[in-house]
Tab-separated table of C-alpha atoms in Angstrom:
chain	number	residue	atom	x	y	z
A	1088	MET	CA	-19.240	66.471	-15.332
A	1089	ASN	CA	-20.871	63.780	-17.500
A	1090	ALA	CA	-17.688	62.758	-19.185
A	1091	MET	CA	-16.077	62.520	-16.040
A	1092	THR	CA	-18.311	60.305	-14.320
A	1093	GLU	CA	-18.260	57.904	-17.308
A	1094	GLN	CA	-14.766	57.837	-16.879
A	1095	THR	CA	-14.881	56.942	-13.219
A	1096	LYS	CA	-17.330	54.467	-13.836
A	1097	LYS	CA	-15.003	52.719	-16.463
A	1098	ILE	CA	-12.197	52.934	-14.170
A	1099	LEU	CA	-14.113	51.539	-11.536
A	1100	ILE	CA	-15.140	48.505	-13.973
A	1101	ILE	CA	-11.458	48.102	-14.976
A	1102	LEU	CA	-10.363	47.913	-11.317
A	1103	VAL	CA	-13.070	45.407	-10.460
A	1104	VAL	CA	-12.172	43.100	-13.690
A	1105	ILE	CA	-8.430	43.391	-12.546
A	1106	LEU	CA	-9.344	42.294	-9.097
A	1107	VAL	CA	-11.700	39.470	-10.180
A	1108	VAL	CA	-8.746	38.324	-12.706
A	1109	SER	CA	-5.969	38.511	-10.259
A	1110	GLY	CA	-8.002	36.662	-7.394
A	1111	TRP	CA	-9.046	33.834	-9.975
A	1112	MET	CA	-5.371	33.652	-11.189
A	1113	ILE	CA	-4.120	33.177	-7.466
A	1114	SER	CA	-6.757	30.632	-6.537
A	1115	GLN	CA	-5.882	28.787	-10.090
A	1116	ARG	CA	-2.087	28.919	-9.276
A	1117	ASN	CA	-2.844	27.659	-5.702
A	1118	ARG	CA	-4.970	24.393	-7.190
A	1119	LEU	CA	-2.291	23.494	-9.642
A	1120	ILE	CA	0.491	23.910	-7.148
A	1121	ALA	CA	-1.410	21.771	-4.493
A	1122	ALA	CA	-1.604	19.288	-7.364
A	1123	ASP	CA	2.007	19.512	-8.118
A	1124	GLU	CA	2.752	18.919	-4.262
A	1125	THR	CA	0.482	15.790	-4.444
A	1126	VAL	CA	2.725	14.522	-7.287
A	1127	SER	CA	6.017	14.986	-5.204
A	1128	ALA	CA	4.354	13.638	-2.315
A	1129	ALA	CA	3.521	10.451	-4.189
A	1130	TRP	CA	6.776	10.358	-5.625
A	1131	SER	CA	8.425	10.470	-2.345
A	1132	GLU	CA	6.449	7.501	-1.014
A	1133	VAL	CA	7.541	5.330	-4.253
A	1134	ASP	CA	11.056	6.468	-3.464
A	1135	ASN	CA	10.667	5.224	0.055
A	1136	GLN	CA	9.734	1.823	-0.939
A	1137	LEU	CA	12.298	1.714	-3.583
A	1138	GLN	CA	14.950	2.396	-0.723
A	1139	ARG	CA	13.398	0.193	1.643
A	1140	ARG	CA	13.825	-2.962	-0.806
A	1141	SER	CA	17.444	-1.946	-1.494
A	1142	ASP	CA	17.928	-1.857	1.904
A	1143	LEU	CA	16.244	-5.473	2.049
A	1144	ILE	CA	18.587	-6.717	-0.515
A	1145	PRO	CA	21.980	-7.096	1.592
A	1146	ASN	CA	20.226	-9.425	3.944
A	1147	LEU	CA	18.491	-11.632	1.193
A	1148	VAL	CA	21.905	-11.846	-0.665
A	1149	ALA	CA	23.577	-12.926	2.419
A	1150	THR	CA	21.210	-15.431	3.036
A	1151	VAL	CA	21.367	-17.085	-0.351
A	1152	GLN	CA	25.049	-16.866	-0.654
A	1153	GLY	CA	25.287	-19.012	2.532
A	1154	VAL	CA	24.325	-21.832	0.520
A	1155	ALA	CA	25.058	-20.828	-3.225
A	1156	GLY	CA	28.036	-18.649	-2.724
A	1157	HIS	CA	29.437	-19.739	-6.387
A	1158	GLU	CA	26.566	-17.910	-8.269
A	1159	ARG	CA	28.670	-15.036	-8.398
A	1160	GLU	CA	27.138	-13.502	-11.267
A	1161	VAL	CA	23.543	-12.991	-10.130
A	1162	PHE	CA	25.083	-11.315	-6.978
A	1163	SER	CA	26.958	-8.936	-9.067
A	1164	ASP	CA	24.230	-8.299	-11.185
A	1165	ILE	CA	22.153	-7.126	-8.229
A	1166	ALA	CA	24.783	-5.163	-6.749
A	1167	GLN	CA	25.382	-3.229	-10.008
A	1168	ALA	CA	21.578	-2.861	-10.491
A	1169	ARG	CA	20.923	-1.578	-6.989
A	1170	ALA	CA	23.982	1.044	-7.178
A	1171	ARG	CA	22.396	2.402	-10.552
A	1172	LEU	CA	19.403	2.746	-9.025
A	1173	ALA	CA	20.499	4.389	-6.129
A	1174	GLY	CA	22.254	6.988	-8.748
A	1175	ALA	CA	19.316	7.417	-10.761
A	1176	SER	CA	17.949	11.000	-10.841
A	1177	THR	CA	14.840	11.377	-12.891
A	1178	VAL	CA	11.781	9.495	-13.260
A	1179	SER	CA	12.468	7.669	-16.083
A	1180	GLU	CA	15.896	6.690	-14.922
A	1181	THR	CA	14.533	5.441	-11.928
A	1182	ALA	CA	11.907	3.233	-13.812
A	1183	GLU	CA	14.520	1.866	-16.058
A	1184	HIS	CA	16.802	0.919	-13.298
A	1185	TYR	CA	14.380	-0.426	-11.259
A	1186	GLN	CA	13.359	-2.697	-13.940
A	1187	GLU	CA	16.917	-4.035	-14.023
A	1188	LEU	CA	17.074	-4.523	-10.361
A	1189	GLN	CA	13.397	-6.512	-10.784
A	1190	GLY	CA	15.242	-8.594	-13.482
A	1191	ALA	CA	18.388	-9.354	-11.340
A	1192	LEU	CA	16.110	-10.413	-8.240
A	1193	SER	CA	14.103	-12.794	-10.399
A	1194	ARG	CA	17.027	-14.232	-11.613
A	1195	LEU	CA	17.987	-14.963	-8.000
A	1196	LEU	CA	14.926	-16.514	-7.067
A	1197	VAL	CA	15.352	-18.764	-9.996
A	1198	VAL	CA	18.719	-19.658	-8.633
A	1199	VAL	CA	16.902	-20.316	-5.306
A	1200	GLU	CA	14.821	-22.999	-6.673
A	1201	ASN	CA	17.792	-24.880	-7.206
A	1202	TYR	CA	18.293	-25.270	-3.574
A	1203	PRO	CA	15.694	-26.899	-1.820
A	1204	GLN	CA	17.339	-26.072	1.646
A	1205	LEU	CA	16.686	-22.489	0.998
A	1206	GLN	CA	13.083	-23.111	0.562
A	1207	SER	CA	12.818	-24.602	3.957
A	1208	ASN	CA	14.936	-21.855	5.629
A	1209	GLN	CA	12.636	-19.769	7.969
A	1210	SER	CA	14.476	-16.539	7.649
A	1211	PHE	CA	14.706	-17.250	3.987
A	1212	ILE	CA	10.876	-17.362	3.737
A	1213	ARG	CA	10.595	-14.435	6.244
A	1214	LEU	CA	13.009	-12.561	3.908
A	1215	GLN	CA	11.022	-13.400	0.757
A	1216	ASP	CA	7.966	-12.303	2.293
A	1217	GLU	CA	9.352	-9.090	3.385
A	1218	LEU	CA	10.436	-8.610	-0.433
A	1219	ALA	CA	7.056	-9.582	-1.900
A	1220	GLY	CA	5.374	-7.122	0.375
A	1221	THR	CA	7.777	-4.545	-0.465
A	1222	GLU	CA	7.405	-5.200	-4.228
A	1223	ASN	CA	3.721	-4.982	-3.570
A	1224	ARG	CA	4.035	-1.501	-1.783
A	1225	ILE	CA	6.232	-0.398	-4.748
A	1226	ALA	CA	3.478	-1.162	-7.180
A	1227	VAL	CA	0.981	0.486	-4.936
A	1228	ALA	CA	2.929	3.536	-4.524
A	1229	ARG	CA	3.522	3.439	-8.298
A	1230	ASN	CA	-0.003	3.437	-9.035
A	1231	ARG	CA	-0.768	6.480	-6.711
A	1232	TYR	CA	1.977	8.340	-8.282
A	1233	ASN	CA	0.722	7.621	-11.926
A	1234	GLU	CA	-2.694	8.421	-10.484
A	1235	ALA	CA	-1.268	11.865	-9.211
A	1236	VAL	CA	0.617	12.565	-12.407
A	1237	ARG	CA	-2.615	11.569	-14.486
A	1238	ARG	CA	-4.698	14.025	-12.140
A	1239	PHE	CA	-1.900	16.997	-12.485
A	1240	ASN	CA	-0.936	16.525	-16.383
A	1241	THR	CA	-4.746	16.572	-17.181
A	1242	GLN	CA	-5.306	19.499	-15.021
A	1243	ILE	CA	-2.826	21.364	-16.747
A	1244	ARG	CA	-3.433	20.612	-20.309
A	1245	THR	CA	-6.867	21.365	-19.722
A	1246	PHE	CA	-8.207	24.893	-20.713
A	1247	PRO	CA	-7.796	27.270	-18.726
A	1248	ALA	CA	-5.152	26.118	-16.610
A	1249	SER	CA	-3.299	25.218	-19.900
A	1250	MET	CA	-2.826	28.913	-20.639
A	1251	LEU	CA	-1.652	29.481	-16.906
A	1252	ALA	CA	0.621	26.557	-15.923
A	1253	PRO	CA	3.390	27.796	-18.044
A	1254	ARG	CA	3.240	31.038	-16.844
A	1255	PHE	CA	3.461	29.613	-13.140
A	1256	GLY	CA	6.525	27.540	-14.569
A	1257	LEU	CA	4.505	24.274	-14.228
A	1258	GLY	CA	5.059	21.786	-16.669
A	1259	GLN	CA	3.914	17.957	-17.201
A	1260	ARG	CA	5.415	15.369	-14.694
A	1261	ASP	CA	6.640	11.985	-16.019
A	1262	TYR	CA	4.766	8.850	-15.451
A	1263	PHE	CA	6.514	5.834	-13.862
A	1264	GLU	CA	6.341	3.700	-16.732
A	1265	ILE	CA	7.581	0.094	-16.904
A	1266	SER	CA	7.367	-2.697	-19.152
A	1267	GLU	CA	4.627	-5.227	-18.885
A	1268	SER	CA	7.058	-7.955	-18.314
A	1269	ALA	CA	8.432	-6.199	-14.877
A	1270	ARG	CA	4.789	-5.602	-13.860
A	1271	THR	CA	4.375	-8.957	-12.338
A	1272	VAL	CA	5.151	-9.179	-8.666
A	1273	PRO	CA	7.289	-12.027	-7.486
A	1274	GLN	CA	5.156	-14.546	-5.751
A	1275	VAL	CA	5.849	-16.454	-2.946
A	1276	ASN	CA	4.236	-20.076	-3.150
A	1277	PHE	CA	5.814	-21.856	-0.353
A	1278	GLN	CA	3.487	-25.088	0.649
A	1279	GLN	CA	4.262	-25.413	4.281
A	1280	ASN	CA	3.783	-29.553	4.452
B	283	MET	CA	-7.622	63.097	-24.159
B	284	ASN	CA	-11.599	62.592	-24.607
B	285	ILE	CA	-11.206	61.498	-27.963
B	286	GLY	CA	-8.020	59.018	-27.302
B	287	GLY	CA	-9.979	57.823	-24.395
B	288	ARG	CA	-12.948	57.079	-26.352
B	289	ARG	CA	-10.954	55.024	-28.613
B	290	VAL	CA	-9.259	52.927	-26.269
B	291	ALA	CA	-11.752	52.451	-23.875
B	292	PRO	CA	-14.060	50.475	-25.932
B	293	SER	CA	-11.833	48.176	-27.239
B	294	LEU	CA	-10.081	47.498	-23.772
B	295	SER	CA	-13.690	46.922	-22.356
B	296	ALA	CA	-14.580	44.656	-25.168
B	297	ARG	CA	-11.195	42.625	-24.400
B	298	LEU	CA	-12.079	42.708	-20.662
B	299	LEU	CA	-15.613	41.643	-21.203
B	300	GLY	CA	-14.406	38.779	-23.472
B	301	LEU	CA	-11.978	38.013	-20.770
B	302	LEU	CA	-14.473	37.842	-18.166
B	303	SER	CA	-17.002	35.827	-19.683
B	304	TRP	CA	-13.938	33.480	-20.511
B	305	ILE	CA	-13.415	33.221	-16.680
B	306	LEU	CA	-17.084	32.741	-15.865
B	307	LEU	CA	-17.214	30.210	-18.659
B	308	SER	CA	-14.346	28.362	-16.870
B	309	LEU	CA	-15.781	28.498	-13.679
B	310	VAL	CA	-19.193	27.096	-15.072
B	311	PHE	CA	-17.584	24.400	-16.966
B	312	PRO	CA	-14.482	23.363	-14.738
B	313	GLY	CA	-13.768	20.155	-16.502
B	314	GLY	CA	-12.154	17.036	-14.898
B	315	GLY	CA	-8.933	18.838	-13.931
B	316	PHE	CA	-10.290	21.111	-11.231
B	317	LEU	CA	-11.647	18.118	-9.244
B	318	PRO	CA	-9.445	17.689	-6.156
B	319	GLY	CA	-7.801	14.301	-5.444
B	320	GLY	CA	-10.217	11.454	-5.380
B	321	PRO	CA	-9.811	7.507	-5.451
B	322	VAL	CA	-7.086	5.888	-6.587
B	323	LEU	CA	-9.167	3.238	-8.656
B	324	GLY	CA	-11.123	4.023	-11.626
B	325	ALA	CA	-14.655	4.561	-10.862
B	326	GLN	CA	-15.747	1.578	-12.540
B	327	VAL	CA	-13.563	-0.871	-10.828
B	328	ARG	CA	-14.557	0.754	-7.425
B	329	ASP	CA	-18.046	0.547	-8.189
B	330	SER	CA	-18.054	-3.128	-8.920
B	331	LEU	CA	-16.706	-3.660	-5.425
B	332	PRO	CA	-18.871	-5.072	-2.837
B	333	SER	CA	-19.799	-3.022	0.235
B	334	PRO	CA	-19.120	-4.846	3.518
B	335	LYS	CA	-21.576	-6.902	5.268
B	336	GLY	CA	-19.823	-6.475	8.415
B	337	TYR	CA	-16.521	-7.584	9.891
B	338	VAL	CA	-17.112	-10.582	8.220
B	339	SER	CA	-17.895	-10.371	4.636
B	340	ASP	CA	-18.565	-13.952	3.347
B	341	PHE	CA	-19.521	-13.241	-0.276
B	342	ALA	CA	-18.615	-16.845	-1.302
B	343	GLY	CA	-20.484	-18.388	1.455
B	344	VAL	CA	-18.046	-20.576	2.983
B	345	ILE	CA	-18.158	-19.502	6.852
B	346	PRO	CA	-20.719	-21.192	8.746
B	347	GLY	CA	-23.257	-18.887	10.407
B	348	ASP	CA	-22.032	-19.527	14.079
B	349	THR	CA	-18.555	-19.386	13.210
B	350	ALA	CA	-19.095	-16.005	11.461
B	351	ARG	CA	-21.076	-14.867	14.555
B	352	GLN	CA	-17.970	-15.805	16.795
B	353	ILE	CA	-15.508	-13.965	14.513
B	354	GLU	CA	-17.919	-10.983	14.540
B	355	GLN	CA	-17.976	-10.836	18.238
B	356	ILE	CA	-14.143	-10.830	18.616
B	357	ALA	CA	-13.408	-8.377	15.824
B	358	ARG	CA	-16.261	-6.120	17.478
B	359	ALA	CA	-14.469	-6.493	20.856
B	360	VAL	CA	-11.081	-5.491	19.041
B	361	ALA	CA	-12.628	-2.582	17.346
B	362	ASP	CA	-14.617	-1.159	20.440
B	363	ARG	CA	-11.552	-1.780	22.947
B	364	THR	CA	-8.686	-0.871	20.372
B	365	ASP	CA	-8.522	1.366	17.340
B	366	ALA	CA	-7.854	-1.383	15.287
B	367	GLU	CA	-10.217	-3.116	12.811
B	368	ILE	CA	-10.164	-6.474	11.482
B	369	ALA	CA	-12.192	-7.474	8.113
B	370	LEU	CA	-12.545	-10.918	6.931
B	371	VAL	CA	-13.483	-11.287	3.336
B	372	THR	CA	-14.316	-14.299	1.274
B	373	VAL	CA	-14.909	-13.871	-2.546
B	374	LYS	CA	-15.510	-16.659	-5.283
B	375	SER	CA	-13.015	-15.401	-7.476
B	376	PHE	CA	-10.803	-12.328	-7.849
B	377	GLY	CA	-10.447	-12.816	-11.349
B	378	ASP	CA	-14.612	-12.329	-11.910
B	379	LEU	CA	-14.186	-9.174	-10.322
B	380	GLY	CA	-11.703	-7.825	-12.721
B	381	PHE	CA	-8.315	-8.195	-10.822
B	382	ALA	CA	-5.222	-9.919	-11.790
B	383	THR	CA	-3.888	-11.216	-8.340
B	384	VAL	CA	-5.446	-11.406	-5.077
B	385	GLY	CA	-2.942	-8.518	-3.967
B	386	ASP	CA	-4.860	-6.297	-6.266
B	387	LEU	CA	-8.213	-6.992	-4.894
B	388	GLY	CA	-6.857	-6.629	-1.422
B	389	ILE	CA	-5.631	-3.171	-1.829
B	390	ALA	CA	-8.556	-2.025	-3.848
B	391	LEU	CA	-10.778	-3.398	-1.023
B	392	ALA	CA	-8.472	-1.447	1.657
B	393	ASP	CA	-9.068	1.696	-0.272
B	394	ALA	CA	-12.618	1.386	-0.695
B	395	TRP	CA	-13.394	0.345	2.631
B	396	GLY	CA	-10.751	1.959	4.926
B	397	VAL	CA	-10.582	-0.730	7.626
B	398	GLY	CA	-8.812	0.736	10.569
B	399	GLY	CA	-9.024	4.251	12.337
B	400	ALA	CA	-8.927	7.456	9.726
B	401	GLY	CA	-5.852	8.721	11.721
B	402	SER	CA	-3.985	5.421	12.928
B	403	ASP	CA	-4.572	3.275	9.962
B	404	ARG	CA	-4.647	0.420	12.258
B	405	GLY	CA	-6.648	-2.051	10.068
B	406	VAL	CA	-5.998	-5.698	8.385
B	407	ILE	CA	-7.978	-7.367	5.723
B	408	LEU	CA	-8.249	-10.921	5.362
B	409	ILE	CA	-8.975	-12.133	1.906
B	410	LEU	CA	-9.615	-15.598	0.598
B	411	ALA	CA	-10.571	-16.268	-3.026
B	412	VAL	CA	-12.007	-19.736	-3.195
B	413	GLN	CA	-11.960	-20.584	-6.661
B	414	GLU	CA	-8.185	-19.410	-7.446
B	415	ARG	CA	-7.060	-20.919	-3.618
B	416	GLN	CA	-5.354	-17.778	-2.996
B	417	ILE	CA	-5.044	-15.954	0.612
B	418	ARG	CA	-4.049	-12.350	1.224
B	419	LEU	CA	-3.486	-10.609	4.427
B	420	GLU	CA	-3.897	-6.966	3.775
B	421	VAL	CA	-1.887	-4.878	6.775
B	422	GLY	CA	-2.678	-1.228	7.093
B	423	TYR	CA	0.099	1.474	7.672
B	424	GLY	CA	-0.459	1.499	11.320
B	425	LEU	CA	-0.081	-2.223	12.006
B	426	GLU	CA	2.785	-2.667	9.740
B	427	GLY	CA	5.250	-2.524	12.888
B	428	ILE	CA	3.538	-5.554	14.941
B	429	LEU	CA	2.660	-7.288	11.439
B	430	PRO	CA	5.376	-6.828	9.186
B	431	ASP	CA	5.355	-8.985	6.105
B	432	GLY	CA	7.316	-11.847	7.308
B	433	ARG	CA	4.790	-12.336	10.288
B	434	ALA	CA	1.840	-11.886	8.112
B	435	GLY	CA	3.227	-14.840	5.876
B	436	ALA	CA	3.822	-16.993	8.912
B	437	ILE	CA	0.282	-16.105	10.328
B	438	ILE	CA	-1.069	-17.287	6.835
B	439	ASP	CA	1.281	-20.500	6.679
B	440	GLN	CA	0.677	-21.873	10.132
B	441	VAL	CA	-2.764	-20.786	11.057
B	442	LEU	CA	-4.852	-20.263	7.607
B	443	VAL	CA	-3.163	-22.696	5.099
B	444	PRO	CA	-3.536	-25.795	7.132
B	445	ALA	CA	-7.147	-25.445	7.791
B	446	PHE	CA	-7.964	-24.178	4.295
B	447	GLN	CA	-6.198	-27.204	2.649
B	448	ARG	CA	-8.724	-29.729	4.642
B	449	GLY	CA	-11.494	-27.165	3.365
B	450	ARG	CA	-12.267	-25.807	6.932
B	451	TYR	CA	-12.630	-22.159	6.122
B	452	GLY	CA	-14.510	-21.131	8.946
B	453	GLU	CA	-12.187	-22.861	11.761
B	454	GLY	CA	-9.089	-21.127	9.861
B	455	PHE	CA	-10.819	-17.852	9.876
B	456	LEU	CA	-11.900	-18.100	13.610
B	457	ASP	CA	-8.220	-19.087	14.573
B	458	ALA	CA	-6.717	-16.474	12.316
B	459	THR	CA	-8.852	-13.695	14.128
B	460	ARG	CA	-8.036	-15.138	17.570
B	461	VAL	CA	-4.450	-14.651	16.673
B	462	LEU	CA	-4.707	-11.189	15.202
B	463	ALA	CA	-6.936	-10.065	18.044
B	464	GLY	CA	-4.190	-11.487	20.533
B	465	ILE	CA	-1.453	-9.637	18.396
B	466	ILE	CA	-3.223	-6.376	18.477
B	467	GLY	CA	-4.279	-6.750	22.064
B	468	GLN	CA	-1.107	-7.578	23.495
B	469	GLU	CA	0.504	-4.537	21.443
B	470	THR	CA	-1.946	-1.948	22.852
B	471	GLY	CA	-1.923	-3.519	26.476
B	472	VAL	CA	-5.614	-4.331	26.203
B	473	ASP	CA	-6.580	-7.746	27.516
B	474	LEU	CA	-8.858	-9.225	24.848
B	475	SER	CA	-8.595	-12.762	26.194
B	476	ASP	CA	-12.114	-12.562	27.569
B	477	ALA	CA	-13.367	-11.695	23.992
B	478	GLY	CA	-12.116	-14.808	22.206
B	479	ALA	CA	-8.567	-13.626	21.507
B	480	SER	CA	-5.510	-15.731	21.375
B	481	THR	CA	-3.285	-15.892	24.506
B	482	ALA	CA	-0.460	-17.968	22.865
B	483	ARG	CA	2.273	-16.738	21.280
B	484	PRO	CA	1.747	-15.545	17.936
B	485	PRO	CA	3.232	-17.269	14.821
B	486	GLU	CA	6.614	-16.052	14.098
B	487	ARG	CA	9.673	-17.071	11.945
B	488	ALA	CA	12.464	-18.553	14.212
B	489	PRO	CA	15.936	-17.391	13.068
B	490	ALA	CA	17.456	-20.366	10.855
B	491	PRO	CA	19.600	-22.639	12.582
B	492	ALA	CA	23.250	-22.099	12.109
B	493	SER	CA	24.132	-25.366	10.392
B	494	GLY	CA	21.786	-28.047	8.737
B	495	GLY	CA	19.584	-30.828	9.395
B	496	ASN	CA	21.405	-32.533	12.497
B	497	GLU	CA	21.127	-29.565	14.709
B	498	ALA	CA	17.186	-29.549	13.786
B	499	GLY	CA	17.023	-32.564	14.535
B	500	GLN	CA	18.379	-32.416	17.866
B	501	ILE	CA	16.276	-29.477	18.760
B	502	LEU	CA	13.156	-31.301	17.651
B	503	VAL	CA	14.276	-34.012	20.206
B	504	LEU	CA	14.624	-31.161	22.667
B	505	VAL	CA	10.970	-29.972	21.650
B	506	LEU	CA	9.615	-33.526	22.044
B	507	VAL	CA	11.147	-34.030	25.324
B	508	PHE	CA	9.652	-30.593	26.619
B	509	PHE	CA	6.420	-31.268	25.259
B	510	LEU	CA	6.485	-34.760	26.980
B	511	PHE	CA	6.922	-33.358	30.234
B	512	GLY	CA	4.487	-30.687	29.923
B	513	GLY	CA	6.821	-27.860	30.294
B	514	GLY	CA	7.288	-27.371	26.441
B	515	ARG	CA	5.169	-24.303	26.272
B	516	PHE	CA	6.570	-22.339	29.234
B	517	ILE	CA	10.101	-23.227	28.718
B	518	PHE	CA	10.782	-23.993	24.920
B	519	TRP	CA	9.071	-21.274	23.728
B	520	PRO	CA	10.903	-18.298	25.313
B	521	LEU	CA	13.982	-19.987	24.414
B	522	VAL	CA	13.244	-19.796	20.673
B	523	PHE	CA	11.106	-16.642	20.526
B	524	GLY	CA	12.286	-14.871	23.216
B	525	ARG	CA	15.819	-14.612	21.196
B	526	PHE	CA	14.006	-14.000	18.006
B	527	ARG	CA	12.182	-10.938	19.438
B	528	ARG	CA	14.943	-9.433	20.949
B	529	GLY	CA	16.512	-9.383	17.301
B	530	PHE	CA	13.559	-8.622	15.594
B	531	TYR	CA	12.213	-5.768	17.779
B	532	GLY	CA	15.528	-4.528	19.004
B	533	GLY	CA	18.449	-4.315	16.488
B	534	GLY	CA	18.064	-6.407	13.542
B	535	PHE	CA	15.538	-7.005	10.924
B	536	GLY	CA	12.422	-4.941	12.095
B	537	SER	CA	14.063	-1.657	13.238
B	538	GLN	CA	15.441	-0.599	10.131
B	539	TYR	CA	12.038	-0.283	8.681
B	540	ARG	CA	10.683	2.230	11.270
B	541	GLY	CA	11.762	4.797	9.342
B	542	TYR	CA	9.391	3.893	6.282
B	543	GLN	CA	6.434	3.611	8.742
B	544	HIS	CA	5.738	7.283	8.590
B	545	ARG	CA	2.557	8.398	6.803
B	546	SER	CA	2.475	11.416	4.713
B	547	SER	CA	-0.594	13.718	4.663
B	548	PHE	CA	-0.853	12.699	1.031
B	549	HIS	CA	-2.377	9.264	2.129
B	550	GLY	CA	-4.961	10.692	4.504
B	551	SER	CA	-5.995	13.579	2.011
B	552	SER	CA	-6.278	11.745	-1.213
B	553	PHE	CA	-6.262	7.770	-0.526
B	554	GLY	CA	-7.545	7.008	3.057
B	555	GLY	CA	-11.222	7.236	1.605
B	556	GLY	CA	-13.594	5.941	4.414
B	557	PHE	CA	-16.561	3.911	3.796
B	558	ARG	CA	-19.842	4.878	5.618
B	559	GLY	CA	-23.162	3.636	5.576
B	560	GLY	CA	-24.582	0.205	4.420
B	561	GLY	CA	-27.159	-1.867	6.120
B	562	GLY	CA	-26.827	-2.541	9.521
B	563	PHE	CA	-23.133	-2.166	9.589
B	564	GLY	CA	-21.709	1.406	10.237
B	565	GLY	CA	-18.587	1.031	8.282
B	566	PHE	CA	-14.922	1.125	8.752
B	567	GLY	CA	-13.044	4.017	9.855
B	568	GLY	CA	-11.278	4.943	6.979
B	569	GLY	CA	-7.668	3.639	7.602
B	570	GLY	CA	-5.117	3.906	4.989
B	571	PHE	CA	-3.036	1.064	3.268
B	572	GLY	CA	0.059	0.754	1.460
B	573	GLY	CA	0.331	-2.629	0.170
B	574	GLY	CA	1.875	-4.442	3.146
B	575	GLY	CA	1.170	-7.970	4.060
B	576	ALA	CA	1.379	-11.117	2.554
B	577	SER	CA	-0.119	-13.727	-0.029
B	578	ARG	CA	-0.260	-17.343	-0.302
B	579	GLY	CA	-1.637	-20.099	-2.396
B	580	PHE	CA	-2.880	-23.235	-0.488
């Protein structure tokens, strides 16, 4: 009898422990998945804003082409970079082609400086504002994405989640990294008089 | 059985005990990774940001007192009668606050203060950095539809820059507040004109004339004629802006962005940080911003 009670006690303890452990693991899993989803949501906002900028480009190019149609090189650079960005599938690919497009667009803005008539063109100024605003939105979305990635990566690399994350199939997420030169947002600085 | 059970049980329970204390320890010391989503900014930057003094936060001290009170009145009427909030901020220098551009300061203030309703995100922040001579109009998600970047730029160019270039900061801010209140009132169908909202047509970018200067000259003559005969306001403006508005809201430029103006729950939960408290001022609603708006030097 004594032995039986002892054994029952042990079984009970083991059951309680299993219950606590599995409950704890489920809550860990939910936390990690929520953080992972936050990263995904932040990425979709980056993607959104990149798409928004890509949609803006045909209008911008058409306006500039009206007065500077012979500057073919810069237009084809933009078209190519835009197509490559659209085809990017990973975060690092996107970051790379994002910078290419950024570079092509800043070359376009340099070209534009040789055409004073463009700088007083109201619809061009409006497009420039939209472009600068979208660049800024991309920067904001990128910061928020990187912050979400930092949070998530810290979480899954910190004990005890570091032991569980691989079992849940969760790995580190990539940062949207850009070089320092591409960090500057094109500035619009037209003086109206 | 008994012997086997005795042999296994101690080592098993010892292991389980170890695991249990491991779990307990991790619960007691959860570490940074367990904290739910918080502010975007590093804590230090956020702490160095000033708290809002009201709808007008004249940290640089460039707005005359009675003008500031007038602006407060208009902004309060906008906040009370619509769900939109207007915040005005002047700083001596964004560089001193640790920001690289006026836009960086803008989004930091937007995240910290949460101007606009928490769900509607209808907030707008107007920022002047006196030393750097930079202006930023930061537009919340919910106002991006009526204040697209191009229009934000037009407001800065046509209302703020001319006044600021003459050093008349209060005047520029007051006019801009009237214009913003007018746009918000018009869009929400709330008449704010008694509170000082502008009833004139807000600044817009007219579509560019098809050809060069000659046509522009002719239009200028037409404008002058209309204004000379006193009918300019009623005849000329609809001609220009009527056409533009159709294009803008209907088919052309604006509509393709409608799809982007959705707002994911992500911003609400993690980043639409609301501001509460502060001496005498109840704080803003907690609206979210995505970096829309325009910046200018003057």
